[in-house]
Amino acid sequence: MHQIDRDPLSRVRSEVSEEEWRARVDLAACYRLIAAFGMSDLIYNHATVRIPGTADHLLINPYGYMYEEITASSLIRIDLDGRVVYNPHGGYDINYAGYVVHSAVHAARPDAHCVIHTHSRAGMAISALKCGLLPLTQTAMRFGQVAYHDYESVAVDLDERRRLARDLGDAPVMILRNHGLLALGPSVGEAFNALYWLELACKVQVDAMACNGELNLPSRQIQEKTAHLYRPDTRRPFGVLEWPAMLRYLDRRDPGYRD
């Protein structure tokens, strides 16, 4: 039986750069927030962040931790080829399938500082609908560009990375059909904000479609205007202003993610 050994983890901060430590704290917070808002899936799925100052080193969760257990010290450093660069654990490693999906996005998108993939109930429901995400609400219309990737079974085929990158293009979010959701951003806060809104849009669509009533879709002109207003270069990059508040939310409940 695996047990979390806190002793070697306590030395991590002294063994990494200050930039990497800040990235670790933000990513650990992201994991805790995903759990707090009901988007986690036991020990599965991933959020990754590119370590500042590197082109190909990422931080990823130890396979076997629940999201609510993850701390800054517990994260594992890997490269884009899936090699473990620094692992503070004796009995935990990474999930190979997570490496395949996340390395594909980080390699194809230099702007993808953070990448998050979930198997939430609402996200999987929308991923199973041919219509995909509909522009039913302002929240959904934020995503004027949603990418889609057809299901190819469990993501263990390295060749799938090429198709994942092709299908993602320059979109900020992607729905993996029959699978789940993916969001990315130039910071952890922006990626989490995109995921939170995408998840909320999926929940509302499931609720609305369950009513069996006629759906009201705004005009294409209004959809495009709304999407434009939520572009990061139009008003502000959503997630930056919110991130300190999200950290305060966690600190009031359990600041242990900072360890």
Short mmCIF file of C-alpha atoms in Angstrom, two decimals:
data_model
loop_
_atom_site.label_atom_id
_atom_site.label_comp_id
_atom_site.label_asym_id
_atom_site.label_seq_id
_atom_site.Cartn_x
_atom_site.Cartn_y
_atom_site.Cartn_z
CA MET A 1 0.00 0.00 0.00
CA HIS A 2 1.31 3.43 -0.96
CA GLN A 3 1.64 5.99 1.80
CA ILE A 4 2.59 9.61 1.39
CA ASP A 5 6.09 10.13 2.75
CA ARG A 6 6.30 13.77 3.84
CA ASP A 7 9.97 13.74 4.82
CA PRO A 8 11.57 13.89 1.34
CA LEU A 9 8.85 16.30 0.21
CA SER A 10 9.93 18.77 2.87
CA ARG A 11 13.27 19.22 1.07
CA VAL A 12 11.84 20.11 -2.34
CA ARG A 13 11.68 23.87 -1.86
CA SER A 14 15.42 24.06 -1.18
CA GLU A 15 16.16 21.97 -4.30
CA VAL A 16 14.24 23.97 -6.93
CA SER A 17 14.42 27.55 -8.21
CA GLU A 18 12.16 30.26 -6.84
CA GLU A 19 10.41 30.43 -10.23
CA GLU A 20 9.71 26.71 -10.17
CA TRP A 21 8.46 26.90 -6.59
CA ARG A 22 5.94 29.62 -7.51
CA ALA A 23 4.77 27.47 -10.41
CA ARG A 24 4.42 24.52 -8.03
CA VAL A 25 2.29 26.52 -5.61
CA ASP A 26 0.00 27.74 -8.40
CA LEU A 27 -0.39 24.27 -9.89
CA ALA A 28 -1.05 22.67 -6.51
CA ALA A 29 -3.72 25.34 -5.95
CA CYS A 30 -5.23 24.49 -9.33
CA TYR A 31 -5.55 20.83 -8.35
CA ARG A 32 -7.17 21.74 -5.03
CA LEU A 33 -9.62 24.08 -6.80
CA ILE A 34 -10.58 21.45 -9.36
CA ALA A 35 -11.46 19.15 -6.46
CA ALA A 36 -13.25 21.89 -4.52
CA PHE A 37 -15.51 22.66 -7.47
CA GLY A 38 -16.36 19.03 -8.18
CA MET A 39 -14.36 18.53 -11.37
CA SER A 40 -11.89 15.84 -10.23
CA ASP A 41 -12.01 12.11 -10.98
CA LEU A 42 -10.44 10.24 -8.05
CA ILE A 43 -6.69 9.98 -8.80
CA TYR A 44 -7.12 10.42 -12.56
CA ASN A 45 -6.69 13.32 -15.02
CA HIS A 46 -4.10 16.04 -14.92
CA ALA A 47 -3.17 19.67 -14.82
CA THR A 48 0.31 20.56 -16.02
CA VAL A 49 2.37 23.73 -16.04
CA ARG A 50 5.49 24.62 -17.97
CA ILE A 51 8.33 25.50 -15.63
CA PRO A 52 9.34 29.16 -16.22
CA GLY A 53 12.63 29.53 -18.03
CA THR A 54 12.36 26.11 -19.71
CA ALA A 55 10.97 25.11 -23.07
CA ASP A 56 10.27 21.47 -22.33
CA HIS A 57 10.02 20.83 -18.58
CA LEU A 58 6.58 20.38 -17.04
CA LEU A 59 5.14 19.75 -13.61
CA ILE A 60 2.52 17.00 -13.27
CA ASN A 61 0.72 15.22 -10.43
CA PRO A 62 2.01 12.01 -8.86
CA TYR A 63 -0.19 9.14 -10.02
CA GLY A 64 -1.95 7.92 -6.91
CA TYR A 65 -2.69 11.23 -5.17
CA MET A 66 -6.22 12.59 -5.01
CA TYR A 67 -6.39 16.23 -6.05
CA GLU A 68 -7.17 17.37 -2.51
CA GLU A 69 -3.85 15.83 -1.34
CA ILE A 70 -1.58 17.53 -3.84
CA THR A 71 0.96 20.04 -2.55
CA ALA A 72 3.63 22.16 -4.19
CA SER A 73 6.33 19.71 -3.05
CA SER A 74 4.55 16.61 -4.32
CA LEU A 75 4.55 17.53 -8.02
CA ILE A 76 6.86 15.66 -10.41
CA ARG A 77 9.00 17.34 -13.07
CA ILE A 78 9.04 15.69 -16.50
CA ASP A 79 10.15 16.64 -20.01
CA LEU A 80 8.14 16.59 -23.23
CA ASP A 81 9.43 13.10 -24.00
CA GLY A 82 7.89 11.77 -20.80
CA ARG A 83 11.17 11.32 -18.96
CA VAL A 84 11.03 12.01 -15.24
CA VAL A 85 13.53 14.77 -14.47
CA TYR A 86 12.86 15.14 -10.76
CA ASN A 87 10.65 12.94 -8.61
CA PRO A 88 10.65 13.57 -4.85
CA HIS A 89 8.74 10.33 -4.21
CA GLY A 90 9.89 6.83 -3.53
CA GLY A 91 6.68 5.06 -4.49
CA TYR A 92 4.81 7.28 -6.97
CA ASP A 93 5.31 7.91 -10.66
CA ILE A 94 3.29 9.59 -13.45
CA ASN A 95 0.32 8.40 -15.48
CA TYR A 96 1.53 7.73 -19.02
CA ALA A 97 -1.81 8.63 -20.63
CA GLY A 98 -1.66 12.04 -19.01
CA TYR A 99 1.79 12.62 -20.42
CA VAL A 100 0.57 11.80 -23.95
CA VAL A 101 -2.28 14.34 -23.91
CA HIS A 102 -0.47 17.14 -22.11
CA SER A 103 2.84 16.85 -23.92
CA ALA A 104 0.98 17.11 -27.23
CA VAL A 105 -0.56 20.43 -26.25
CA HIS A 106 2.53 21.93 -24.61
CA ALA A 107 4.70 20.97 -27.59
CA ALA A 108 2.29 22.40 -30.17
CA ARG A 109 1.37 25.55 -28.26
CA PRO A 110 4.19 27.62 -26.77
CA ASP A 111 1.48 29.87 -25.30
CA ALA A 112 0.09 26.94 -23.30
CA HIS A 113 1.78 27.59 -19.98
CA CYS A 114 -0.89 25.51 -18.23
CA VAL A 115 -3.04 22.67 -19.57
CA ILE A 116 -5.95 21.05 -17.71
CA HIS A 117 -7.90 17.92 -18.68
CA THR A 118 -10.98 16.65 -16.81
CA HIS A 119 -13.56 13.86 -16.89
CA SER A 120 -16.36 15.77 -15.18
CA ARG A 121 -19.95 14.53 -15.42
CA ALA A 122 -21.21 17.53 -17.38
CA GLY A 123 -18.11 17.65 -19.56
CA MET A 124 -18.44 14.00 -20.52
CA ALA A 125 -22.14 14.49 -21.21
CA ILE A 126 -21.50 17.31 -23.67
CA SER A 127 -18.61 15.35 -25.21
CA ALA A 128 -21.10 12.57 -26.02
CA LEU A 129 -23.54 14.89 -27.84
CA LYS A 130 -23.14 15.36 -31.59
CA CYS A 131 -24.11 19.02 -31.22
CA GLY A 132 -21.25 19.67 -28.84
CA LEU A 133 -21.30 22.90 -26.85
CA LEU A 134 -24.17 25.18 -27.86
CA PRO A 135 -24.15 29.01 -27.47
CA LEU A 136 -27.06 28.92 -25.03
CA THR A 137 -25.67 31.30 -22.42
CA GLN A 138 -23.25 34.18 -22.08
CA THR A 139 -20.95 31.73 -20.32
CA ALA A 140 -20.94 29.41 -23.33
CA MET A 141 -20.60 32.29 -25.80
CA ARG A 142 -17.34 33.24 -24.12
CA PHE A 143 -15.89 30.34 -26.12
CA GLY A 144 -16.28 31.55 -29.66
CA GLN A 145 -13.72 28.97 -30.72
CA VAL A 146 -14.10 25.43 -29.40
CA ALA A 147 -11.96 22.63 -30.84
CA TYR A 148 -13.07 18.98 -31.02
CA HIS A 149 -11.05 15.77 -31.11
CA ASP A 150 -12.60 12.40 -31.93
CA TYR A 151 -12.16 9.60 -29.42
CA GLU A 152 -9.31 7.17 -30.11
CA SER A 153 -9.53 5.05 -26.91
CA VAL A 154 -7.29 5.51 -23.87
CA ALA A 155 -4.55 7.98 -24.80
CA VAL A 156 -1.51 5.71 -24.82
CA ASP A 157 -0.68 5.97 -28.54
CA LEU A 158 2.10 8.51 -29.07
CA ASP A 159 0.94 9.07 -32.64
CA GLU A 160 -2.30 10.54 -31.29
CA ARG A 161 -0.34 13.57 -30.13
CA ARG A 162 -0.07 14.75 -33.73
CA ARG A 163 -3.85 14.57 -34.21
CA LEU A 164 -4.55 16.20 -30.84
CA ALA A 165 -2.36 19.15 -31.81
CA ARG A 166 -3.92 19.36 -35.27
CA ASP A 167 -7.47 19.39 -33.92
CA LEU A 168 -6.68 21.89 -31.17
CA GLY A 169 -5.20 24.45 -33.54
CA ASP A 170 -5.17 27.84 -31.80
CA ALA A 171 -8.35 27.28 -29.76
CA PRO A 172 -8.34 28.01 -26.00
CA VAL A 173 -10.45 24.96 -25.14
CA MET A 174 -11.16 21.56 -26.65
CA ILE A 175 -13.86 18.97 -26.17
CA LEU A 176 -12.47 15.46 -26.43
CA ARG A 177 -15.46 13.56 -27.84
CA ASN A 178 -16.77 10.71 -25.67
CA HIS A 179 -14.05 11.64 -23.20
CA GLY A 180 -13.97 15.03 -21.47
CA LEU A 181 -12.74 18.62 -21.48
CA LEU A 182 -9.43 20.35 -22.02
CA ALA A 183 -8.52 23.97 -21.28
CA LEU A 184 -5.27 25.86 -21.57
CA GLY A 185 -3.88 29.29 -20.86
CA PRO A 186 -0.77 31.45 -20.56
CA SER A 187 -1.03 31.17 -16.77
CA VAL A 188 -2.49 28.72 -14.27
CA GLY A 189 -5.14 31.25 -13.29
CA GLU A 190 -6.27 31.81 -16.88
CA ALA A 191 -6.39 28.08 -17.64
CA PHE A 192 -8.42 27.36 -14.49
CA ASN A 193 -10.81 30.21 -15.28
CA ALA A 194 -11.37 28.85 -18.78
CA LEU A 195 -12.01 25.37 -17.40
CA TYR A 196 -14.41 26.66 -14.74
CA TRP A 197 -16.50 28.56 -17.29
CA LEU A 198 -16.42 25.68 -19.78
CA GLU A 199 -17.61 23.30 -17.08
CA LEU A 200 -20.37 25.71 -16.06
CA ALA A 201 -21.49 26.11 -19.69
CA CYS A 202 -21.68 22.31 -20.02
CA LYS A 203 -23.73 22.01 -16.81
CA VAL A 204 -26.22 24.64 -17.94
CA GLN A 205 -26.61 23.03 -21.37
CA VAL A 206 -27.31 19.63 -19.81
CA ASP A 207 -29.91 21.23 -17.52
CA ALA A 208 -31.56 23.16 -20.36
CA MET A 209 -31.72 20.16 -22.69
CA ALA A 210 -33.19 18.02 -19.90
CA CYS A 211 -36.18 20.38 -19.75
CA ASN A 212 -37.30 19.10 -23.19
CA GLY A 213 -38.29 22.63 -24.15
CA GLU A 214 -37.37 24.63 -27.24
CA LEU A 215 -33.90 26.10 -26.88
CA ASN A 216 -33.39 29.80 -27.49
CA LEU A 217 -30.22 30.53 -29.46
CA PRO A 218 -29.01 34.12 -29.88
CA SER A 219 -28.25 35.35 -33.38
CA ARG A 220 -24.87 34.67 -34.94
CA GLN A 221 -24.11 38.39 -34.73
CA ILE A 222 -24.69 38.43 -30.95
CA GLN A 223 -22.70 35.23 -30.50
CA GLU A 224 -19.72 36.74 -32.30
CA LYS A 225 -20.02 40.06 -30.42
CA THR A 226 -20.07 38.23 -27.08
CA ALA A 227 -17.10 36.03 -27.96
CA HIS A 228 -15.17 39.13 -29.05
CA LEU A 229 -15.86 40.86 -25.73
CA TYR A 230 -14.38 37.88 -23.87
CA ARG A 231 -11.18 37.78 -25.89
CA PRO A 232 -8.18 38.43 -23.63
CA ASP A 233 -7.04 41.33 -25.83
CA THR A 234 -10.44 43.06 -25.89
CA ARG A 235 -11.09 43.90 -22.24
CA ARG A 236 -8.81 41.82 -20.02
CA PRO A 237 -7.37 38.30 -19.78
CA PHE A 238 -9.91 36.49 -17.63
CA GLY A 239 -8.35 34.55 -14.79
CA VAL A 240 -5.61 37.03 -13.86
CA LEU A 241 -7.79 39.27 -11.68
CA GLU A 242 -9.56 36.24 -10.24
CA TRP A 243 -6.52 34.16 -9.31
CA PRO A 244 -5.52 35.94 -6.06
CA ALA A 245 -9.13 35.56 -4.91
CA MET A 246 -9.01 31.85 -5.70
CA LEU A 247 -5.85 31.49 -3.61
CA ARG A 248 -7.53 33.32 -0.74
CA TYR A 249 -10.48 30.93 -1.11
CA LEU A 250 -8.11 28.01 -0.58
CA ASP A 251 -6.13 29.68 2.19
CA ARG A 252 -9.31 30.17 4.24
CA ARG A 253 -10.06 26.45 3.98
CA ASP A 254 -6.69 24.69 3.91
CA PRO A 255 -3.40 26.39 3.01
CA GLY A 256 -1.65 23.00 2.93
CA TYR A 257 -1.36 23.12 -0.87
CA ARG A 258 1.53 25.57 -0.32
CA ASP A 259 3.68 22.95 1.44
#
